[in-house]
Each structure stands twice: as structure tokens, then as C-alpha cells.
């Protein structure tokens, strides 16, 4: 449970990649393609991350929020659950779960500040509070999420390469632009980040990996996915996706009621 | 899980699966109701299992679902143990933004059991029952602690005991509103603006310790153990209200009177505790010479029961006995051995104690509105209901009470695909399979070719000592 990933709800809810990438029927009907579905999720992960910088919460809260966000869209459509509202609400809920509550009015304030010109991102406190309940329902009330950060630090220590911490940590942060957290155990994601980091920084970790007795094929697959992702999206870490790429997709969603 | 959509007249559809019996409790967060799950195939005389439904109101400050409710849901959704209350469902009423937690109903709790012995029977709880209750409490707590959960609000009213049925006499630890996962050290209660009963609060907290450990729960268990033996709260301090800090002089004084003064020799970190340092003349001033715990609990100082109790009430949290150690204590290996049904008579032929059933206020509905006329009492419980003419129960308005009929069997409503409670976390905090040996073949350097393409490293690396 709480400290044991293997008996946790998180572990039981891990999905196959195909299920995660599936565009919800209602969104498909609106012409949203798998690639566009992915773009919205990347874009909104940035949105959550930027909002979190404003309200100043720990990395863990952001990670939990993004996990909620991605999990919601394995069950609900973007047409029904507006991602522009779901994203800040995920941050709101995650902040409560991770014991660092952010007030709804503060979120509303910073959203206005960040996206003032774009009406479609603006919501009232009431909208967030209503969505919070719908989120709880959509998440089936499973709120405990495990992240790669803790195993990452332990593994780096174990491997004696703590000088890679900052680099590998950044890689882990970036994995939340993908759906990996819904698919793989967090410590496998951590291992993949260590694998990449040690490759790029010329650290020989071969024998250390061999001794771990984990399935190296999975570690390598995750690593390839991460590198492919960098390859494909070459995203500006501060600004996220360019507006002309994301707006046409979001415009396919129903207008705010 | 609950579908909050309205099923006509603003009533959520999920409501129809229950038959409301009435209100059984009231707290700061909201109300607790007793309901019955409607049987799948209704027939005259057939009744569904009883369910306790805890309603959380939307917080007044306009900040959505209360963090208490979130904590309770988050933890209870993950855990599964015979001695922990079972969350069977969660429901939402979107119309008034309220949240409902549905639990297996427990007819008794330690508060009422102790009170019954003190006020009605004038007789101690039999040793078999005390030992079984304590053992099960420790068993549930050991499960929580091995899963890195601290309860933080253990007291008799939060420890439920199942009524008649297949789980008769089984303890269920309840009320996880203050519980925490402690992968990281926990902040002190006052930082969260929380107030809990001081009687069961550990001395390190009373002295301003900044961080929590599971030892605070063991202190509370010690207090409860003593209370089961004597029927009186062990340390009944008078709470200093309106103090911004957790310092409670009277509570400390009550503890010192019974256990003697703590000393830096026996409790080295005592010197670092803020209130020990600051409040010299008050706390360090009086000296109580004769610790008299054994006189209060009427146990020989050499008895295993006394030995266990004093290990639970050890001042130094680091020396205090853990739940796992306590379960191994000699006390539990001697006659009478602890049993699964704590409420059985200790000897064959001995009269079974009939504990009163929970009073139910049948005039209050799920909205918390009170009707003038009592709603119809569920059939067949009149006799028992009448016998429940006890003095005013806690937190209950003066209203007609109707007793709950004895229930047939525990519910088997498997609303969650709850995990079998197999694995309890071992000492591998990351839960990483670490067997060494053969394994991976290929070399990470193969990845180099992909190397220096646009990384988008987030500058989110934490400062030193940051907790994750
Ligand atoms: N599962 C249950 N079965 C029977 N009574 C319950 C149950 N859960 C709670 N209660 C009753 O409601 C009271 C309040 O519930 P609790 O969860 O302790 O909330 P609070 O945070 O207000 O103390 C309990 O002390 C008990 O009397
Ligand atoms: Mg309580």
C-alpha cells in the first residue's frame, strides 16, 4: 500500500500502452487524431507545470497532478472534461493529497495572470470546486501515486553515481510529458533515466545494471521511448508547444458552456 | 463507485441503493448515518447489511472537499485489513457538493463498551476481552505502521467493535481523518491547525516535538490499555484552549504525576524539546517522586500486563515498544489467550455481556434536516430500541432514539476490488527488487547516438534536503 508499490492501487491500475493512447470515442467523433490527443496532453502537462511554478509547490505535487490528468483521459473524453479546467483542478487536488494545499482562489488568480488574454483558460473558483468532485469520481477515488524520484535517488546512491542526480532528475521530470507513469512501475522509469544519463555522461554502469536483475529489455524500451520523445518534439522547456500547433486541436473541443 | 448524477428532484441516483435508518453521529466535518443496503432481491422481512455513511460537507471557506475527507479516502482506498474499518463505497452529491463515505457498520466502539462497564455494570471488562481487544488493536496498528501510516488520533471512540454476525467482537480501527503516510518526517499537528483530544497525546508532542513517529500511536494504545483495565481515562488533563501552541501543561502534569518526571538520562532528546527548554519553572519545577502507575491500574509490578503497559508508556519515543514487538509480548502468550471474538464470555457458561446498540436518531435525513415526526422505525427492533434508554450519547441532540436491531452477518459488498492484504512492506523503502546476480546484457552507451538532441531539462531540481 502506501509504502509498498506492489500492493498499491497504482500498481494495479497500470495500463498497456495501447489503452493509454486510445482517443476517447467522443473526441474521435470531433476529429481529434491520436497525435493531437498526445499534443494536448503534452501541452497541458506544461500548463500544470507553469501554474505550479506560480503557486510554488514541490515537484512531487506537479508529478501527482500530471498523473491524475493523464489518468482521467484514459477514462473520460476531452469533449466532456475540458482539459483547460481539468489541468488546474488536478493541481488543486494533488496539492491536497500531497499535504500542501493551494487555495482555489489563488489558482484562479494565477490562471488569469498567465492566460489573461485567452478566455478559454479562465475559470471561476466554483468551476474548479465542481470539477474537483468530478475528478475524484473519474479517478475512482484512487489518489495515492508513486513517482520515480525516490527510487531514483536510492538507485543513484546504490550505483555510486550521485553526480548524475541533477541530470537524471531532469529526465524524470520530462517523463511526465509522456504517459510512462501510467504504464510502467516508477522504479523502472527511474532506471531508464539512469540508463540514459549514464550513457550520455559516459558513466559505465553496465555491471551495476547486470547485478540488479531487472528486465533490461523494459529499461531499454523505456529509454528509447524517452529519447524518441525528445527527438520528435524538441520542445522549448520554458514555453512548451507553440500556440499554432495546439490551438487548432483545442478548437475542436466544445466551447465552454 | 457512486454516480452523483441526479435521479430526480436533485437526489443522486446512488441514494436509492440505501434505506436510511437515521443519524448515529455528528462531528466537525459533518454527520454519520446508519443505512441499510437494499437487498438485491427484496422480500418481506429480508434486510440488507447495515452501512455507516459518513457525510462530509463542503468546507465553508470555499475550498472544496475537505483535506480530512481526502486523506481518509486516499488511505482507506489503499488498505485492507481485518482490524481496519472497511470503506465499501464513496458517493458524491453534485447538487450540494457533499461527499459520502460508506463503511461496514460496527455496532460498538471502545468508548461505549468502557462506558457501559463503568456506568451500567459497575464491573471491569473481563481479562479475556481486554486482552483480545488490545491484541487486535495492535494487530491493526502493526499493519498500518508497516505500511508507513500513522493514525494520530487513536482514542476509544475511534476504535469500533463489530456487533453480532460473522465478525462479532472484531476490532476495526476507524477515523483516518488525521492519518498520514510518513515516508517523509511529518510536521507537527499545530502546523496544520488540527486539534485532537489531548488525553491520548504522547509526551513528545505535548513538549513540542516537531516531527512525528509511529510511537505517538503506541502511547495512545498504552492509554487505551489502561482505560480498558480501569474504565477511566488514564491522563485526564484539562485542555488549555486558545493557545497557539501544542503546549498543554495540565496534561503533562497528569502524566508526570503517574509516571514520575522524565529525565534527560532516560530520555536524552528531551533536552531538545522546545517546551522542556522554555518552560523551566513549570515543567521541570515540580518533582513527582513516586511513580504510581501500578496502583492506578491495579496490576502487580511484576505482571506481564504491567510490563507491557509500562513499555507502551515509555517516555522516550525511540525506546517505546512498537506494535510488532508488543504483539510478541509474553502477556499475549499467557492464559487467557487473545481470541478473534473479543466479546465472547471468558469462560464457558459465563454470561455474555449484552452491550447496548448505537442509538439512532431517526428524525434526521441525509441532508441533515430534522423532521418533526420521527420517521418510521425499522421493523423488529422496538424492544431492543427501548432498552437503549441510556443517558445522552455524545454529540447527539435530544431526539427520539431507536436502537439498531442486531445484524445477521457482515456485508459482502465488494465494491472495491480490494487487494488481498498479502504483502506488507518490508524494509525496502523503494520496493525495488534488488536481487543481485545475472541480468542485463547490453550497454547503455549504445544510446549515445541519440545523445545531444534537444533535451528539455526542467530546472525543477530540488534544493538540498528537500523532501519528495
Ligand atoms: N463504520 C462505523 N460503524 C458504526 N459507527 C460508526 C462508523 N464510523 C463512524 N461511526 C460513528 O461515528 C462517529 C464519528 O465517526 P469518525 O469517523 O470517528 O468521525 P470524526 O472525525 O468526527 O470523529 C464514531 O465515533 C462512531 O460513533
Ligand atoms: Mg472520531
mmCIF file of C-alpha atoms in Angstrom, chain A residues 1-10 12 46 49 57-60 80 92-93 96-97 99 101-104 125 129-130 132-134 136-137 140-144 146 149-151 153-155 158 165-167 169-171 173-174 177 187 195-196 198-200 202-206 208-214 216 220 223-224 227-231 234-235 237-238, chain B residues 1-5 58 62-67 70-71 73-75 77-79 90-94 97-99 143 146-149 179-181 183-184 187 192 416-420 422-426 428-462 466-468:
data_model
loop_
_atom_site.group_PDB
_atom_site.id
_atom_site.type_symbol
_atom_site.label_atom_id
_atom_site.label_comp_id
_atom_site.label_asym_id
_atom_site.label_seq_id
_atom_site.Cartn_x
_atom_site.Cartn_y
_atom_site.Cartn_z
ATOM 1 C CA UNK A 1 0.000 0.000 0.000
ATOM 2 C CA UNK A 2 1.134 3.419 0.960
ATOM 3 C CA UNK A 3 4.744 2.445 1.010
ATOM 4 C CA UNK A 4 4.516 -0.697 -0.984
ATOM 5 C CA UNK A 5 4.115 -0.170 -4.666
ATOM 6 C CA UNK A 6 3.354 -3.805 -5.400
ATOM 7 C CA UNK A 7 0.183 -3.875 -3.346
ATOM 8 C CA UNK A 8 -0.883 -0.344 -4.268
ATOM 9 C CA UNK A 9 -3.803 0.754 -6.389
ATOM 10 C CA UNK A 10 -1.261 2.489 -8.629
ATOM 11 C CA UNK A 12 -2.998 -2.484 -10.152
ATOM 12 C CA UNK A 46 3.277 22.194 -19.374
ATOM 13 C CA UNK A 49 3.917 22.781 -14.568
ATOM 14 C CA UNK A 57 4.589 23.590 -4.902
ATOM 15 C CA UNK A 58 7.024 20.710 -4.720
ATOM 16 C CA UNK A 59 7.922 18.664 -7.769
ATOM 17 C CA UNK A 60 6.012 15.769 -6.288
ATOM 18 C CA UNK A 80 -16.781 16.185 -21.793
ATOM 19 C CA UNK A 92 -5.601 21.634 -6.846
ATOM 20 C CA UNK A 93 -6.459 18.069 -5.843
ATOM 21 C CA UNK A 96 -4.357 18.493 -1.017
ATOM 22 C CA UNK A 97 -3.265 14.899 -1.364
ATOM 23 C CA UNK A 99 -0.300 17.915 2.090
ATOM 24 C CA UNK A 101 -2.966 22.684 -0.121
ATOM 25 C CA UNK A 102 -3.165 25.541 -2.592
ATOM 26 C CA UNK A 103 -6.255 27.681 -2.320
ATOM 27 C CA UNK A 104 -8.619 27.604 -5.262
ATOM 28 C CA UNK A 125 -13.465 29.103 -8.192
ATOM 29 C CA UNK A 129 -14.611 23.020 -6.971
ATOM 30 C CA UNK A 130 -17.198 21.299 -9.136
ATOM 31 C CA UNK A 132 -12.698 18.531 -8.140
ATOM 32 C CA UNK A 133 -15.635 16.285 -7.313
ATOM 33 C CA UNK A 134 -15.916 15.031 -10.862
ATOM 34 C CA UNK A 136 -12.454 12.266 -7.624
ATOM 35 C CA UNK A 137 -15.165 10.258 -9.297
ATOM 36 C CA UNK A 140 -12.388 6.193 -8.865
ATOM 37 C CA UNK A 141 -11.143 7.732 -5.599
ATOM 38 C CA UNK A 142 -7.675 6.231 -6.013
ATOM 39 C CA UNK A 143 -5.356 9.048 -5.067
ATOM 40 C CA UNK A 144 -2.048 7.545 -3.968
ATOM 41 C CA UNK A 146 4.132 6.627 -6.686
ATOM 42 C CA UNK A 149 12.005 10.417 -7.725
ATOM 43 C CA UNK A 150 12.547 8.460 -4.538
ATOM 44 C CA UNK A 151 13.796 5.259 -6.196
ATOM 45 C CA UNK A 153 17.853 8.864 -5.536
ATOM 46 C CA UNK A 154 18.249 5.462 -3.910
ATOM 47 C CA UNK A 155 19.400 3.825 -7.104
ATOM 48 C CA UNK A 158 23.492 2.454 -4.863
ATOM 49 C CA UNK A 165 21.463 13.254 -9.844
ATOM 50 C CA UNK A 166 20.579 16.615 -11.312
ATOM 51 C CA UNK A 167 20.703 15.363 -14.861
ATOM 52 C CA UNK A 169 16.222 14.194 -12.096
ATOM 53 C CA UNK A 170 15.565 16.479 -15.044
ATOM 54 C CA UNK A 171 14.977 13.448 -17.238
ATOM 55 C CA UNK A 173 10.662 15.490 -14.818
ATOM 56 C CA UNK A 174 10.448 15.272 -18.568
ATOM 57 C CA UNK A 177 5.328 14.952 -20.702
ATOM 58 C CA UNK A 187 11.380 2.481 -10.342
ATOM 59 C CA UNK A 195 20.435 4.359 -18.138
ATOM 60 C CA UNK A 196 20.145 7.387 -20.402
ATOM 61 C CA UNK A 198 24.928 7.303 -17.635
ATOM 62 C CA UNK A 199 25.109 6.768 -21.386
ATOM 63 C CA UNK A 200 25.147 10.456 -22.114
ATOM 64 C CA UNK A 202 29.932 8.391 -20.096
ATOM 65 C CA UNK A 203 29.470 6.501 -16.884
ATOM 66 C CA UNK A 204 29.959 2.797 -17.093
ATOM 67 C CA UNK A 205 27.021 1.293 -15.263
ATOM 68 C CA UNK A 206 26.920 -1.974 -17.170
ATOM 69 C CA UNK A 208 25.675 -2.363 -11.900
ATOM 70 C CA UNK A 209 22.667 -2.893 -14.174
ATOM 71 C CA UNK A 210 23.617 -6.532 -14.593
ATOM 72 C CA UNK A 211 23.600 -7.069 -10.876
ATOM 73 C CA UNK A 212 20.170 -5.526 -10.490
ATOM 74 C CA UNK A 213 18.454 -8.399 -12.221
ATOM 75 C CA UNK A 214 15.713 -6.272 -13.660
ATOM 76 C CA UNK A 216 16.766 -4.803 -19.149
ATOM 77 C CA UNK A 220 15.855 -0.099 -22.689
ATOM 78 C CA UNK A 223 14.840 4.693 -22.542
ATOM 79 C CA UNK A 224 14.188 4.544 -26.278
ATOM 80 C CA UNK A 227 14.799 9.587 -26.426
ATOM 81 C CA UNK A 228 12.300 9.241 -29.253
ATOM 82 C CA UNK A 229 10.123 11.715 -27.483
ATOM 83 C CA UNK A 230 12.929 14.268 -27.307
ATOM 84 C CA UNK A 231 13.643 13.566 -30.953
ATOM 85 C CA UNK A 234 12.127 19.209 -29.492
ATOM 86 C CA UNK A 235 10.035 21.325 -27.165
ATOM 87 C CA UNK A 237 11.333 23.724 -21.955
ATOM 88 C CA UNK A 238 10.032 27.096 -20.839
ATOM 89 C CA UNK B 1 -18.320 3.805 -7.345
ATOM 90 C CA UNK B 2 -21.009 6.308 -6.769
ATOM 91 C CA UNK B 3 -22.641 8.059 -9.603
ATOM 92 C CA UNK B 4 -23.516 11.516 -8.439
ATOM 93 C CA UNK B 5 -25.932 12.364 -11.200
ATOM 94 C CA UNK B 58 -18.201 21.168 1.538
ATOM 95 C CA UNK B 62 -14.831 27.756 -0.345
ATOM 96 C CA UNK B 63 -12.036 25.314 -0.575
ATOM 97 C CA UNK B 64 -13.752 22.282 -1.886
ATOM 98 C CA UNK B 65 -13.526 18.784 -0.499
ATOM 99 C CA UNK B 66 -12.039 18.959 2.987
ATOM 100 C CA UNK B 67 -8.481 17.693 3.262
ATOM 101 C CA UNK B 70 -9.287 13.455 1.021
ATOM 102 C CA UNK B 71 -6.865 11.874 3.486
ATOM 103 C CA UNK B 73 -10.370 8.338 1.146
ATOM 104 C CA UNK B 74 -6.805 8.227 -0.064
ATOM 105 C CA UNK B 75 -5.641 5.951 2.750
ATOM 106 C CA UNK B 77 -8.801 3.119 -0.610
ATOM 107 C CA UNK B 78 -5.373 1.505 -0.391
ATOM 108 C CA UNK B 79 -5.525 -0.527 2.768
ATOM 109 C CA UNK B 90 -17.725 6.580 -1.891
ATOM 110 C CA UNK B 91 -20.561 8.729 -3.184
ATOM 111 C CA UNK B 92 -20.928 12.289 -4.318
ATOM 112 C CA UNK B 93 -23.919 14.546 -4.363
ATOM 113 C CA UNK B 94 -23.005 17.104 -7.000
ATOM 114 C CA UNK B 97 -21.215 19.247 -3.300
ATOM 115 C CA UNK B 98 -21.214 16.809 -0.415
ATOM 116 C CA UNK B 99 -19.199 13.643 -0.203
ATOM 117 C CA UNK B 143 -0.444 -3.324 9.682
ATOM 118 C CA UNK B 146 4.303 -1.457 8.467
ATOM 119 C CA UNK B 147 2.637 0.446 5.670
ATOM 120 C CA UNK B 148 4.072 3.688 6.960
ATOM 121 C CA UNK B 149 0.772 5.073 8.124
ATOM 122 C CA UNK B 179 -3.794 9.773 9.470
ATOM 123 C CA UNK B 180 -0.651 10.301 7.432
ATOM 124 C CA UNK B 181 1.757 8.398 5.299
ATOM 125 C CA UNK B 183 7.644 8.357 4.043
ATOM 126 C CA UNK B 184 8.976 11.737 4.993
ATOM 127 C CA UNK B 187 5.128 18.089 10.525
ATOM 128 C CA UNK B 192 -1.815 22.014 10.333
ATOM 129 C CA UNK B 416 -13.710 -2.289 -4.460
ATOM 130 C CA UNK B 417 -11.615 -4.987 -5.916
ATOM 131 C CA UNK B 418 -9.720 -4.729 -2.709
ATOM 132 C CA UNK B 419 -6.387 -6.396 -2.650
ATOM 133 C CA UNK B 420 -5.814 -9.394 -0.544
ATOM 134 C CA UNK B 422 -0.794 -10.078 1.291
ATOM 135 C CA UNK B 423 2.341 -8.039 1.173
ATOM 136 C CA UNK B 424 3.180 -5.782 3.998
ATOM 137 C CA UNK B 425 6.051 -3.593 3.093
ATOM 138 C CA UNK B 426 9.370 -4.875 4.225
ATOM 139 C CA UNK B 428 12.976 -1.857 1.257
ATOM 140 C CA UNK B 429 11.559 1.628 1.178
ATOM 141 C CA UNK B 430 11.650 1.910 -2.577
ATOM 142 C CA UNK B 431 10.257 -1.571 -3.006
ATOM 143 C CA UNK B 432 12.779 -2.284 -5.623
ATOM 144 C CA UNK B 433 13.519 -5.884 -6.388
ATOM 145 C CA UNK B 434 17.182 -5.894 -5.581
ATOM 146 C CA UNK B 435 18.252 -9.486 -6.021
ATOM 147 C CA UNK B 436 21.714 -9.466 -7.367
ATOM 148 C CA UNK B 437 23.048 -11.800 -9.971
ATOM 149 C CA UNK B 438 22.773 -12.302 -13.684
ATOM 150 C CA UNK B 439 20.842 -9.833 -15.733
ATOM 151 C CA UNK B 440 21.022 -7.188 -18.396
ATOM 152 C CA UNK B 441 23.389 -7.578 -21.247
ATOM 153 C CA UNK B 442 23.567 -4.555 -23.416
ATOM 154 C CA UNK B 443 25.483 -1.424 -22.677
ATOM 155 C CA UNK B 444 23.933 1.938 -22.073
ATOM 156 C CA UNK B 445 26.480 3.586 -24.292
ATOM 157 C CA UNK B 446 24.611 2.282 -27.288
ATOM 158 C CA UNK B 447 22.284 5.106 -26.657
ATOM 159 C CA UNK B 448 24.905 7.669 -27.412
ATOM 160 C CA UNK B 449 23.895 8.174 -30.985
ATOM 161 C CA UNK B 450 20.767 9.831 -29.755
ATOM 162 C CA UNK B 451 22.764 11.899 -27.387
ATOM 163 C CA UNK B 452 22.795 15.604 -27.808
ATOM 164 C CA UNK B 453 19.492 16.266 -29.388
ATOM 165 C CA UNK B 454 17.311 18.927 -27.850
ATOM 166 C CA UNK B 455 16.829 17.956 -24.263
ATOM 167 C CA UNK B 456 14.243 19.900 -22.420
ATOM 168 C CA UNK B 457 15.527 19.512 -18.961
ATOM 169 C CA UNK B 458 13.304 21.167 -16.488
ATOM 170 C CA UNK B 459 15.077 23.217 -13.906
ATOM 171 C CA UNK B 460 12.948 21.546 -11.294
ATOM 172 C CA UNK B 461 15.714 20.030 -9.273
ATOM 173 C CA UNK B 462 15.063 20.467 -5.596
ATOM 174 C CA UNK B 466 14.073 18.885 0.164
ATOM 175 C CA UNK B 467 11.607 16.136 0.836
ATOM 176 C CA UNK B 468 9.877 14.439 -2.016
#
